[in-house]
Amino acid sequence: MDPQFVSGLEHYLQKLASASDTETIQTATKVLSEQYYARAECIPALLTISTESQEWQVRQLAAVELRKRIPKYWEDIDDGLQQRMRETILKAIVDETNDLTRHGLARVISSIARSDVPNQKWGDLIQFLYKCCQSPTAAHREIGVYVLDSLFESIPDMMSAHMQHLFELFSALVSDPESLVVQVTTVEALGKIADFIEPEDRSAISKFQGLVPAMVQVLQKCLATNEEDLASRCFEVFNGMLILETPLLNRHFGDLIEFSINVGGNEELDDNLRIMALNFLVWTAT
């Protein structure tokens, strides 16, 4: 890989990340598009910058741009370099300390998996993520469940084939002893699993219904700590399950309605949180 290509790419990413005027943004974007993103070499270069740049804003921007270009260029990278890049990104996402950059790298992993998994490549990815989810370090558990959640969008068939193992894994993560972010992301991942449960699959329905009380407890924690964004993410999951053909909430429907009424009527809570609860009630009536 040409060091000058990497340094030039990083230079314009730095300009873009720190730009405060339209002219600078337009100029940097034009140069990047014409001189860098038009070549497959941008893939390893962007990975290098997203894992090694001293500025987190540049690392995060490089990860965003890398994800966009994986579908176009990944298959043009030779097998040996692809493998080195897989190893690099898995190490980097564990070592990264900035949340936005971690999430950017997670989306890169998901994008690569979309190409790799159907071609029987990156066979150790899921085991790596399981290991992250079982790590004693909360940040690693957050990474593991976040990437697993994103994989439901990129390789849904493969993820649904792991449903039994994922139920076991998520039953622990939804009650994570340390991280509310892990709990909320697990609720979101369970919402993705819900899309794949068929109405006649009584075993899966029973297992999912057994996790609903723990999912509600996560939402209660979000409300108690006034975490509006996290609470909104949980409410979106419950709202989504209401429109599914599979009756995943039926066993707890009465409790959920009572819970939403109590939240909606609690004047000590933020108005936006109360509105979310009332919206859930509206969904139950439609």
PDB file of C-alpha atoms in Angstrom:
ATOM      1  CA  MET A   1       0.000   0.000   0.000  1.00  0.00           C
ATOM      2  CA  ASP A   2       1.354   3.385  -1.052  1.00  0.00           C
ATOM      3  CA  PRO A   3       2.116   5.478   2.076  1.00  0.00           C
ATOM      4  CA  GLN A   4       1.606   8.688   0.092  1.00  0.00           C
ATOM      5  CA  PHE A   5      -1.874   7.523  -0.919  1.00  0.00           C
ATOM      6  CA  VAL A   6      -2.746   6.870   2.727  1.00  0.00           C
ATOM      7  CA  SER A   7      -1.304  10.181   3.975  1.00  0.00           C
ATOM      8  CA  GLY A   8      -3.071  12.132   1.226  1.00  0.00           C
ATOM      9  CA  LEU A   9      -6.372  10.420   1.991  1.00  0.00           C
ATOM     10  CA  GLU A  10      -5.995  11.124   5.699  1.00  0.00           C
ATOM     11  CA  HIS A  11      -5.140  14.770   4.962  1.00  0.00           C
ATOM     12  CA  TYR A  12      -8.403  15.350   3.124  1.00  0.00           C
ATOM     13  CA  LEU A  13     -10.396  13.408   5.706  1.00  0.00           C
ATOM     14  CA  GLN A  14      -8.915  15.694   8.359  1.00  0.00           C
ATOM     15  CA  LYS A  15      -9.938  18.731   6.327  1.00  0.00           C
ATOM     16  CA  LEU A  16     -13.435  17.350   5.947  1.00  0.00           C
ATOM     17  CA  ALA A  17     -13.757  16.413   9.610  1.00  0.00           C
ATOM     18  CA  SER A  18     -12.716  19.882  10.794  1.00  0.00           C
ATOM     19  CA  ALA A  19     -14.341  21.971   8.039  1.00  0.00           C
ATOM     20  CA  SER A  20     -16.672  24.751   9.087  1.00  0.00           C
ATOM     21  CA  ASP A  21     -17.442  26.278   5.685  1.00  0.00           C
ATOM     22  CA  THR A  22     -19.197  24.956   2.605  1.00  0.00           C
ATOM     23  CA  GLU A  23     -16.332  25.667   0.206  1.00  0.00           C
ATOM     24  CA  THR A  24     -13.846  23.543   2.164  1.00  0.00           C
ATOM     25  CA  ILE A  25     -16.347  20.697   2.437  1.00  0.00           C
ATOM     26  CA  GLN A  26     -17.105  20.772  -1.290  1.00  0.00           C
ATOM     27  CA  THR A  27     -13.430  20.919  -2.278  1.00  0.00           C
ATOM     28  CA  ALA A  28     -12.371  18.081   0.032  1.00  0.00           C
ATOM     29  CA  THR A  29     -15.336  15.951  -1.033  1.00  0.00           C
ATOM     30  CA  LYS A  30     -14.511  16.461  -4.709  1.00  0.00           C
ATOM     31  CA  VAL A  31     -10.850  15.516  -4.256  1.00  0.00           C
ATOM     32  CA  LEU A  32     -11.736  12.442  -2.208  1.00  0.00           C
ATOM     33  CA  SER A  33     -14.290  11.265  -4.752  1.00  0.00           C
ATOM     34  CA  GLU A  34     -12.108  11.785  -7.807  1.00  0.00           C
ATOM     35  CA  GLN A  35      -8.628  10.938  -6.552  1.00  0.00           C
ATOM     36  CA  TYR A  36      -9.167   8.391  -3.787  1.00  0.00           C
ATOM     37  CA  TYR A  37     -12.600   6.753  -3.724  1.00  0.00           C
ATOM     38  CA  ALA A  38     -12.393   5.882  -7.424  1.00  0.00           C
ATOM     39  CA  ARG A  39      -9.733   3.252  -6.657  1.00  0.00           C
ATOM     40  CA  ALA A  40      -9.962  -0.065  -4.791  1.00  0.00           C
ATOM     41  CA  GLU A  41      -6.832   0.947  -2.860  1.00  0.00           C
ATOM     42  CA  CYS A  42      -9.069   3.192  -0.768  1.00  0.00           C
ATOM     43  CA  ILE A  43     -10.323   0.097   1.114  1.00  0.00           C
ATOM     44  CA  PRO A  44      -7.102  -0.879   2.936  1.00  0.00           C
ATOM     45  CA  ALA A  45      -6.154   2.814   3.201  1.00  0.00           C
ATOM     46  CA  LEU A  46      -9.418   3.729   4.907  1.00  0.00           C
ATOM     47  CA  LEU A  47      -9.065   0.782   7.276  1.00  0.00           C
ATOM     48  CA  THR A  48      -5.557   1.937   8.196  1.00  0.00           C
ATOM     49  CA  ILE A  49      -6.818   5.443   8.930  1.00  0.00           C
ATOM     50  CA  SER A  50      -9.900   4.228  10.826  1.00  0.00           C
ATOM     51  CA  THR A  51      -7.686   2.177  13.138  1.00  0.00           C
ATOM     52  CA  GLU A  52      -4.521   4.276  13.406  1.00  0.00           C
ATOM     53  CA  SER A  53      -5.346   7.992  13.058  1.00  0.00           C
ATOM     54  CA  GLN A  54      -4.616  10.028  16.178  1.00  0.00           C
ATOM     55  CA  GLU A  55      -7.918  11.930  15.915  1.00  0.00           C
ATOM     56  CA  TRP A  56     -11.088  10.007  16.736  1.00  0.00           C
ATOM     57  CA  GLN A  57     -13.120  12.239  14.407  1.00  0.00           C
ATOM     58  CA  VAL A  58     -10.917  11.158  11.499  1.00  0.00           C
ATOM     59  CA  ARG A  59     -11.047   7.492  12.559  1.00  0.00           C
ATOM     60  CA  GLN A  60     -14.822   7.673  12.738  1.00  0.00           C
ATOM     61  CA  LEU A  61     -15.157   9.412   9.369  1.00  0.00           C
ATOM     62  CA  ALA A  62     -12.808   6.899   7.753  1.00  0.00           C
ATOM     63  CA  ALA A  63     -14.932   4.037   9.120  1.00  0.00           C
ATOM     64  CA  VAL A  64     -18.090   5.624   7.703  1.00  0.00           C
ATOM     65  CA  GLU A  65     -16.495   6.054   4.282  1.00  0.00           C
ATOM     66  CA  LEU A  66     -15.073   2.526   4.385  1.00  0.00           C
ATOM     67  CA  ARG A  67     -18.488   1.003   5.025  1.00  0.00           C
ATOM     68  CA  LYS A  68     -19.916   2.857   2.019  1.00  0.00           C
ATOM     69  CA  ARG A  69     -17.262   1.478  -0.309  1.00  0.00           C
ATOM     70  CA  ILE A  70     -17.051  -2.148   0.820  1.00  0.00           C
ATOM     71  CA  PRO A  71     -19.894  -3.253  -1.518  1.00  0.00           C
ATOM     72  CA  LYS A  72     -18.124  -1.785  -4.559  1.00  0.00           C
ATOM     73  CA  TYR A  73     -14.523  -2.809  -3.966  1.00  0.00           C
ATOM     74  CA  TRP A  74     -14.300  -5.662  -1.425  1.00  0.00           C
ATOM     75  CA  GLU A  75     -14.312  -8.413  -4.045  1.00  0.00           C
ATOM     76  CA  ASP A  76     -11.441  -6.663  -5.845  1.00  0.00           C
ATOM     77  CA  ILE A  77      -9.142  -7.144  -2.821  1.00  0.00           C
ATOM     78  CA  ASP A  78      -6.980 -10.275  -2.955  1.00  0.00           C
ATOM     79  CA  ASP A  79      -7.680 -13.039  -0.436  1.00  0.00           C
ATOM     80  CA  GLY A  80      -4.514 -12.519   1.585  1.00  0.00           C
ATOM     81  CA  LEU A  81      -5.164  -8.814   2.119  1.00  0.00           C
ATOM     82  CA  GLN A  82      -8.801  -9.488   2.894  1.00  0.00           C
ATOM     83  CA  GLN A  83      -7.788 -11.860   5.690  1.00  0.00           C
ATOM     84  CA  ARG A  84      -5.319  -9.365   7.147  1.00  0.00           C
ATOM     85  CA  MET A  85      -8.010  -6.705   7.084  1.00  0.00           C
ATOM     86  CA  ARG A  86     -10.476  -8.984   8.896  1.00  0.00           C
ATOM     87  CA  GLU A  87      -7.908  -9.622  11.620  1.00  0.00           C
ATOM     88  CA  THR A  88      -7.080  -5.919  11.853  1.00  0.00           C
ATOM     89  CA  ILE A  89     -10.660  -4.741  12.240  1.00  0.00           C
ATOM     90  CA  LEU A  90     -11.526  -7.322  14.905  1.00  0.00           C
ATOM     91  CA  LYS A  91      -8.528  -6.273  16.972  1.00  0.00           C
ATOM     92  CA  ALA A  92      -9.238  -2.588  16.381  1.00  0.00           C
ATOM     93  CA  ILE A  93     -12.888  -2.696  17.436  1.00  0.00           C
ATOM     94  CA  VAL A  94     -11.898  -4.227  20.775  1.00  0.00           C
ATOM     95  CA  ASP A  95      -9.145  -1.680  21.338  1.00  0.00           C
ATOM     96  CA  GLU A  96     -11.108   1.397  20.168  1.00  0.00           C
ATOM     97  CA  THR A  97     -12.154   3.723  23.007  1.00  0.00           C
ATOM     98  CA  ASN A  98     -14.470   6.104  21.137  1.00  0.00           C
ATOM     99  CA  ASP A  99     -18.105   4.934  20.905  1.00  0.00           C
ATOM    100  CA  LEU A 100     -18.842   6.529  17.524  1.00  0.00           C
ATOM    101  CA  THR A 101     -15.749   5.012  15.951  1.00  0.00           C
ATOM    102  CA  ARG A 102     -16.562   1.602  17.465  1.00  0.00           C
ATOM    103  CA  HIS A 103     -20.032   1.768  15.973  1.00  0.00           C
ATOM    104  CA  GLY A 104     -18.559   2.784  12.636  1.00  0.00           C
ATOM    105  CA  LEU A 105     -16.207  -0.207  12.676  1.00  0.00           C
ATOM    106  CA  ALA A 106     -19.119  -2.456  13.654  1.00  0.00           C
ATOM    107  CA  ARG A 107     -20.979  -1.371  10.531  1.00  0.00           C
ATOM    108  CA  VAL A 108     -17.876  -2.084   8.457  1.00  0.00           C
ATOM    109  CA  ILE A 109     -17.821  -5.624   9.895  1.00  0.00           C
ATOM    110  CA  SER A 110     -21.479  -6.017   9.009  1.00  0.00           C
ATOM    111  CA  SER A 111     -20.857  -4.797   5.455  1.00  0.00           C
ATOM    112  CA  ILE A 112     -17.942  -7.195   4.939  1.00  0.00           C
ATOM    113  CA  ALA A 113     -19.995 -10.053   6.387  1.00  0.00           C
ATOM    114  CA  ARG A 114     -22.728  -9.360   3.840  1.00  0.00           C
ATOM    115  CA  SER A 115     -20.196 -10.252   1.139  1.00  0.00           C
ATOM    116  CA  ASP A 116     -18.171 -12.892   2.984  1.00  0.00           C
ATOM    117  CA  VAL A 117     -20.701 -15.133   4.674  1.00  0.00           C
ATOM    118  CA  PRO A 118     -22.625 -16.208   1.533  1.00  0.00           C
ATOM    119  CA  ASN A 119     -19.240 -17.128   0.060  1.00  0.00           C
ATOM    120  CA  GLN A 120     -18.317 -19.306   3.064  1.00  0.00           C
ATOM    121  CA  LYS A 121     -15.721 -16.842   4.338  1.00  0.00           C
ATOM    122  CA  TRP A 122     -15.018 -15.328   7.772  1.00  0.00           C
ATOM    123  CA  GLY A 123     -16.191 -18.463   9.510  1.00  0.00           C
ATOM    124  CA  ASP A 124     -14.790 -17.398  12.887  1.00  0.00           C
ATOM    125  CA  LEU A 125     -16.688 -14.083  13.038  1.00  0.00           C
ATOM    126  CA  ILE A 126     -19.680 -15.340  15.033  1.00  0.00           C
ATOM    127  CA  GLN A 127     -17.469 -17.133  17.561  1.00  0.00           C
ATOM    128  CA  PHE A 128     -15.447 -13.940  18.009  1.00  0.00           C
ATOM    129  CA  LEU A 129     -18.656 -12.015  18.721  1.00  0.00           C
ATOM    130  CA  TYR A 130     -19.896 -14.684  21.158  1.00  0.00           C
ATOM    131  CA  LYS A 131     -16.575 -14.355  22.986  1.00  0.00           C
ATOM    132  CA  CYS A 132     -16.987 -10.566  23.139  1.00  0.00           C
ATOM    133  CA  CYS A 133     -20.501 -10.971  24.548  1.00  0.00           C
ATOM    134  CA  GLN A 134     -19.166 -13.191  27.335  1.00  0.00           C
ATOM    135  CA  SER A 135     -16.217 -10.942  28.157  1.00  0.00           C
ATOM    136  CA  PRO A 136     -15.849  -9.586  31.708  1.00  0.00           C
ATOM    137  CA  THR A 137     -15.297  -6.145  30.131  1.00  0.00           C
ATOM    138  CA  ALA A 138     -18.554  -4.237  29.578  1.00  0.00           C
ATOM    139  CA  ALA A 139     -17.221  -2.371  26.518  1.00  0.00           C
ATOM    140  CA  HIS A 140     -16.470  -5.691  24.828  1.00  0.00           C
ATOM    141  CA  ARG A 141     -19.960  -7.002  25.576  1.00  0.00           C
ATOM    142  CA  GLU A 142     -21.371  -3.803  24.072  1.00  0.00           C
ATOM    143  CA  ILE A 143     -19.320  -4.394  20.919  1.00  0.00           C
ATOM    144  CA  GLY A 144     -20.389  -8.028  20.634  1.00  0.00           C
ATOM    145  CA  VAL A 145     -24.128  -7.469  20.949  1.00  0.00           C
ATOM    146  CA  TYR A 146     -24.027  -4.326  18.779  1.00  0.00           C
ATOM    147  CA  VAL A 147     -22.365  -6.173  15.895  1.00  0.00           C
ATOM    148  CA  LEU A 148     -24.691  -9.173  16.302  1.00  0.00           C
ATOM    149  CA  ASP A 149     -27.649  -6.802  16.142  1.00  0.00           C
ATOM    150  CA  SER A 150     -26.301  -5.190  12.948  1.00  0.00           C
ATOM    151  CA  LEU A 151     -25.731  -8.617  11.346  1.00  0.00           C
ATOM    152  CA  PHE A 152     -29.487  -9.258  11.405  1.00  0.00           C
ATOM    153  CA  GLU A 153     -29.706  -6.568   8.725  1.00  0.00           C
ATOM    154  CA  SER A 154     -26.799  -7.778   6.569  1.00  0.00           C
ATOM    155  CA  ILE A 155     -26.982 -11.601   6.864  1.00  0.00           C
ATOM    156  CA  PRO A 156     -30.450 -12.341   8.323  1.00  0.00           C
ATOM    157  CA  ASP A 157     -30.709 -15.949   7.101  1.00  0.00           C
ATOM    158  CA  MET A 158     -27.448 -16.966   8.742  1.00  0.00           C
ATOM    159  CA  MET A 159     -28.383 -15.197  11.981  1.00  0.00           C
ATOM    160  CA  SER A 160     -31.789 -16.875  12.126  1.00  0.00           C
ATOM    161  CA  ALA A 161     -30.014 -20.231  11.839  1.00  0.00           C
ATOM    162  CA  HIS A 162     -28.251 -19.412  15.140  1.00  0.00           C
ATOM    163  CA  MET A 163     -31.509 -18.571  16.923  1.00  0.00           C
ATOM    164  CA  GLN A 164     -31.209 -21.206  19.657  1.00  0.00           C
ATOM    165  CA  HIS A 165     -27.725 -20.091  20.676  1.00  0.00           C
ATOM    166  CA  LEU A 166     -28.719 -16.434  20.435  1.00  0.00           C
ATOM    167  CA  PHE A 167     -31.665 -16.984  22.791  1.00  0.00           C
ATOM    168  CA  GLU A 168     -29.264 -18.369  25.384  1.00  0.00           C
ATOM    169  CA  LEU A 169     -26.795 -15.558  24.867  1.00  0.00           C
ATOM    170  CA  PHE A 170     -29.373 -12.757  24.913  1.00  0.00           C
ATOM    171  CA  SER A 171     -31.129 -14.143  28.001  1.00  0.00           C
ATOM    172  CA  ALA A 172     -27.947 -13.274  29.911  1.00  0.00           C
ATOM    173  CA  LEU A 173     -27.166 -10.003  28.150  1.00  0.00           C
ATOM    174  CA  VAL A 174     -30.646  -8.530  28.605  1.00  0.00           C
ATOM    175  CA  SER A 175     -29.942  -8.608  32.344  1.00  0.00           C
ATOM    176  CA  ASP A 176     -26.328  -7.437  32.045  1.00  0.00           C
ATOM    177  CA  PRO A 177     -25.128  -6.578  35.566  1.00  0.00           C
ATOM    178  CA  GLU A 178     -23.126  -3.532  34.533  1.00  0.00           C
ATOM    179  CA  SER A 179     -24.199  -1.885  31.287  1.00  0.00           C
ATOM    180  CA  LEU A 180     -27.606  -0.442  30.433  1.00  0.00           C
ATOM    181  CA  VAL A 181     -26.369  -0.001  26.858  1.00  0.00           C
ATOM    182  CA  VAL A 182     -25.783  -3.755  26.604  1.00  0.00           C
ATOM    183  CA  GLN A 183     -29.295  -4.375  27.922  1.00  0.00           C
ATOM    184  CA  VAL A 184     -30.960  -1.947  25.483  1.00  0.00           C
ATOM    185  CA  THR A 185     -28.979  -3.212  22.481  1.00  0.00           C
ATOM    186  CA  THR A 186     -29.988  -6.752  23.455  1.00  0.00           C
ATOM    187  CA  VAL A 187     -33.640  -5.669  23.510  1.00  0.00           C
ATOM    188  CA  GLU A 188     -33.143  -4.330  19.981  1.00  0.00           C
ATOM    189  CA  ALA A 189     -31.493  -7.577  18.883  1.00  0.00           C
ATOM    190  CA  LEU A 190     -34.387  -9.560  20.342  1.00  0.00           C
ATOM    191  CA  GLY A 191     -36.687  -7.346  18.310  1.00  0.00           C
ATOM    192  CA  LYS A 192     -34.810  -8.477  15.205  1.00  0.00           C
ATOM    193  CA  ILE A 193     -35.167 -12.131  16.254  1.00  0.00           C
ATOM    194  CA  ALA A 194     -38.907 -11.569  16.645  1.00  0.00           C
ATOM    195  CA  ASP A 195     -39.177 -10.921  12.904  1.00  0.00           C
ATOM    196  CA  PHE A 196     -37.997 -14.467  12.181  1.00  0.00           C
ATOM    197  CA  ILE A 197     -40.238 -16.389  14.586  1.00  0.00           C
ATOM    198  CA  GLU A 198     -43.017 -18.168  12.709  1.00  0.00           C
ATOM    199  CA  PRO A 199     -46.524 -18.333  14.246  1.00  0.00           C
ATOM    200  CA  GLU A 200     -46.353 -22.147  14.350  1.00  0.00           C
ATOM    201  CA  ASP A 201     -42.956 -22.270  16.114  1.00  0.00           C
ATOM    202  CA  ARG A 202     -44.297 -22.788  19.624  1.00  0.00           C
ATOM    203  CA  SER A 203     -40.890 -23.490  21.143  1.00  0.00           C
ATOM    204  CA  ALA A 204     -39.372 -20.214  19.916  1.00  0.00           C
ATOM    205  CA  ILE A 205     -42.509 -18.277  20.890  1.00  0.00           C
ATOM    206  CA  SER A 206     -42.366 -19.688  24.411  1.00  0.00           C
ATOM    207  CA  LYS A 207     -38.680 -18.837  24.784  1.00  0.00           C
ATOM    208  CA  PHE A 208     -39.226 -15.318  23.528  1.00  0.00           C
ATOM    209  CA  GLN A 209     -42.241 -14.747  25.767  1.00  0.00           C
ATOM    210  CA  GLY A 210     -40.118 -15.844  28.706  1.00  0.00           C
ATOM    211  CA  LEU A 211     -37.755 -12.951  27.996  1.00  0.00           C
ATOM    212  CA  VAL A 212     -40.419 -10.242  27.715  1.00  0.00           C
ATOM    213  CA  PRO A 213     -40.458  -9.427  31.467  1.00  0.00           C
ATOM    214  CA  ALA A 214     -36.677  -8.863  31.390  1.00  0.00           C
ATOM    215  CA  MET A 215     -37.112  -6.630  28.332  1.00  0.00           C
ATOM    216  CA  VAL A 216     -39.713  -4.590  30.213  1.00  0.00           C
ATOM    217  CA  GLN A 217     -37.320  -4.278  33.151  1.00  0.00           C
ATOM    218  CA  VAL A 218     -34.749  -2.747  30.811  1.00  0.00           C
ATOM    219  CA  LEU A 219     -37.321  -0.169  29.714  1.00  0.00           C
ATOM    220  CA  GLN A 220     -38.165   0.528  33.357  1.00  0.00           C
ATOM    221  CA  LYS A 221     -34.485   1.201  34.091  1.00  0.00           C
ATOM    222  CA  CYS A 222     -34.310   3.619  31.165  1.00  0.00           C
ATOM    223  CA  LEU A 223     -37.346   5.485  32.494  1.00  0.00           C
ATOM    224  CA  ALA A 224     -36.047   5.519  36.073  1.00  0.00           C
ATOM    225  CA  THR A 225     -32.749   7.063  34.963  1.00  0.00           C
ATOM    226  CA  ASN A 226     -34.463   9.455  32.501  1.00  0.00           C
ATOM    227  CA  GLU A 227     -32.540   7.968  29.567  1.00  0.00           C
ATOM    228  CA  GLU A 228     -34.915   9.252  26.898  1.00  0.00           C
ATOM    229  CA  ASP A 229     -32.967   7.983  23.888  1.00  0.00           C
ATOM    230  CA  LEU A 230     -32.529   4.482  25.319  1.00  0.00           C
ATOM    231  CA  ALA A 231     -36.185   4.356  26.390  1.00  0.00           C
ATOM    232  CA  SER A 232     -37.251   5.398  22.886  1.00  0.00           C
ATOM    233  CA  ARG A 233     -35.231   2.543  21.382  1.00  0.00           C
ATOM    234  CA  CYS A 234     -37.001   0.069  23.692  1.00  0.00           C
ATOM    235  CA  PHE A 235     -40.452   1.450  22.927  1.00  0.00           C
ATOM    236  CA  GLU A 236     -39.710   1.110  19.192  1.00  0.00           C
ATOM    237  CA  VAL A 237     -39.028  -2.595  19.710  1.00  0.00           C
ATOM    238  CA  PHE A 238     -42.294  -3.158  21.574  1.00  0.00           C
ATOM    239  CA  ASN A 239     -44.250  -1.128  19.023  1.00  0.00           C
ATOM    240  CA  GLY A 240     -42.734  -3.204  16.236  1.00  0.00           C
ATOM    241  CA  MET A 241     -43.721  -6.468  17.894  1.00  0.00           C
ATOM    242  CA  LEU A 242     -47.348  -5.348  18.090  1.00  0.00           C
ATOM    243  CA  ILE A 243     -47.690  -5.500  14.317  1.00  0.00           C
ATOM    244  CA  LEU A 244     -46.125  -8.953  13.910  1.00  0.00           C
ATOM    245  CA  GLU A 245     -48.324 -11.903  12.992  1.00  0.00           C
ATOM    246  CA  THR A 246     -46.637 -14.034  15.657  1.00  0.00           C
ATOM    247  CA  PRO A 247     -48.249 -13.425  19.101  1.00  0.00           C
ATOM    248  CA  LEU A 248     -45.097 -12.711  21.083  1.00  0.00           C
ATOM    249  CA  LEU A 249     -46.600 -10.230  23.564  1.00  0.00           C
ATOM    250  CA  ASN A 250     -49.955 -11.908  24.185  1.00  0.00           C
ATOM    251  CA  ARG A 251     -48.920 -13.614  27.424  1.00  0.00           C
ATOM    252  CA  HIS A 252     -47.947 -10.262  28.956  1.00  0.00           C
ATOM    253  CA  PHE A 253     -50.378  -7.977  27.119  1.00  0.00           C
ATOM    254  CA  GLY A 254     -52.357  -6.932  30.170  1.00  0.00           C
ATOM    255  CA  ASP A 255     -49.234  -6.133  32.163  1.00  0.00           C
ATOM    256  CA  LEU A 256     -47.815  -4.105  29.273  1.00  0.00           C
ATOM    257  CA  ILE A 257     -50.992  -2.034  28.969  1.00  0.00           C
ATOM    258  CA  GLU A 258     -51.050  -1.373  32.718  1.00  0.00           C
ATOM    259  CA  PHE A 259     -47.350  -0.458  32.619  1.00  0.00           C
ATOM    260  CA  SER A 260     -47.906   1.998  29.758  1.00  0.00           C
ATOM    261  CA  ILE A 261     -50.894   3.606  31.504  1.00  0.00           C
ATOM    262  CA  ASN A 262     -48.807   4.109  34.652  1.00  0.00           C
ATOM    263  CA  VAL A 263     -45.922   5.627  32.705  1.00  0.00           C
ATOM    264  CA  GLY A 264     -48.217   7.869  30.670  1.00  0.00           C
ATOM    265  CA  GLY A 265     -49.867   9.162  33.835  1.00  0.00           C
ATOM    266  CA  ASN A 266     -46.643   9.712  35.792  1.00  0.00           C
ATOM    267  CA  GLU A 267     -46.182  13.492  35.883  1.00  0.00           C
ATOM    268  CA  GLU A 268     -42.707  13.117  37.396  1.00  0.00           C
ATOM    269  CA  LEU A 269     -41.393  11.689  34.137  1.00  0.00           C
ATOM    270  CA  ASP A 270     -40.271  13.723  31.142  1.00  0.00           C
ATOM    271  CA  ASP A 271     -43.169  14.534  28.808  1.00  0.00           C
ATOM    272  CA  ASN A 272     -41.498  12.827  25.865  1.00  0.00           C
ATOM    273  CA  LEU A 273     -41.218   9.575  27.811  1.00  0.00           C
ATOM    274  CA  ARG A 274     -44.884   9.758  28.806  1.00  0.00           C
ATOM    275  CA  ILE A 275     -45.868  10.339  25.174  1.00  0.00           C
ATOM    276  CA  MET A 276     -43.914   7.234  24.117  1.00  0.00           C
ATOM    277  CA  ALA A 277     -45.914   5.147  26.597  1.00  0.00           C
ATOM    278  CA  LEU A 278     -49.199   6.602  25.385  1.00  0.00           C
ATOM    279  CA  ASN A 279     -48.175   5.941  21.785  1.00  0.00           C
ATOM    280  CA  PHE A 280     -47.692   2.285  22.710  1.00  0.00           C
ATOM    281  CA  LEU A 281     -51.294   2.246  23.964  1.00  0.00           C
ATOM    282  CA  VAL A 282     -52.415   3.726  20.650  1.00  0.00           C
ATOM    283  CA  TRP A 283     -50.559   0.947  18.811  1.00  0.00           C
ATOM    284  CA  THR A 284     -52.339  -1.691  20.915  1.00  0.00           C
ATOM    285  CA  ALA A 285     -55.683  -0.332  19.756  1.00  0.00           C
ATOM    286  CA  THR A 286     -54.859  -0.386  16.030  1.00  0.00           C
TER     287      THR A 286
END
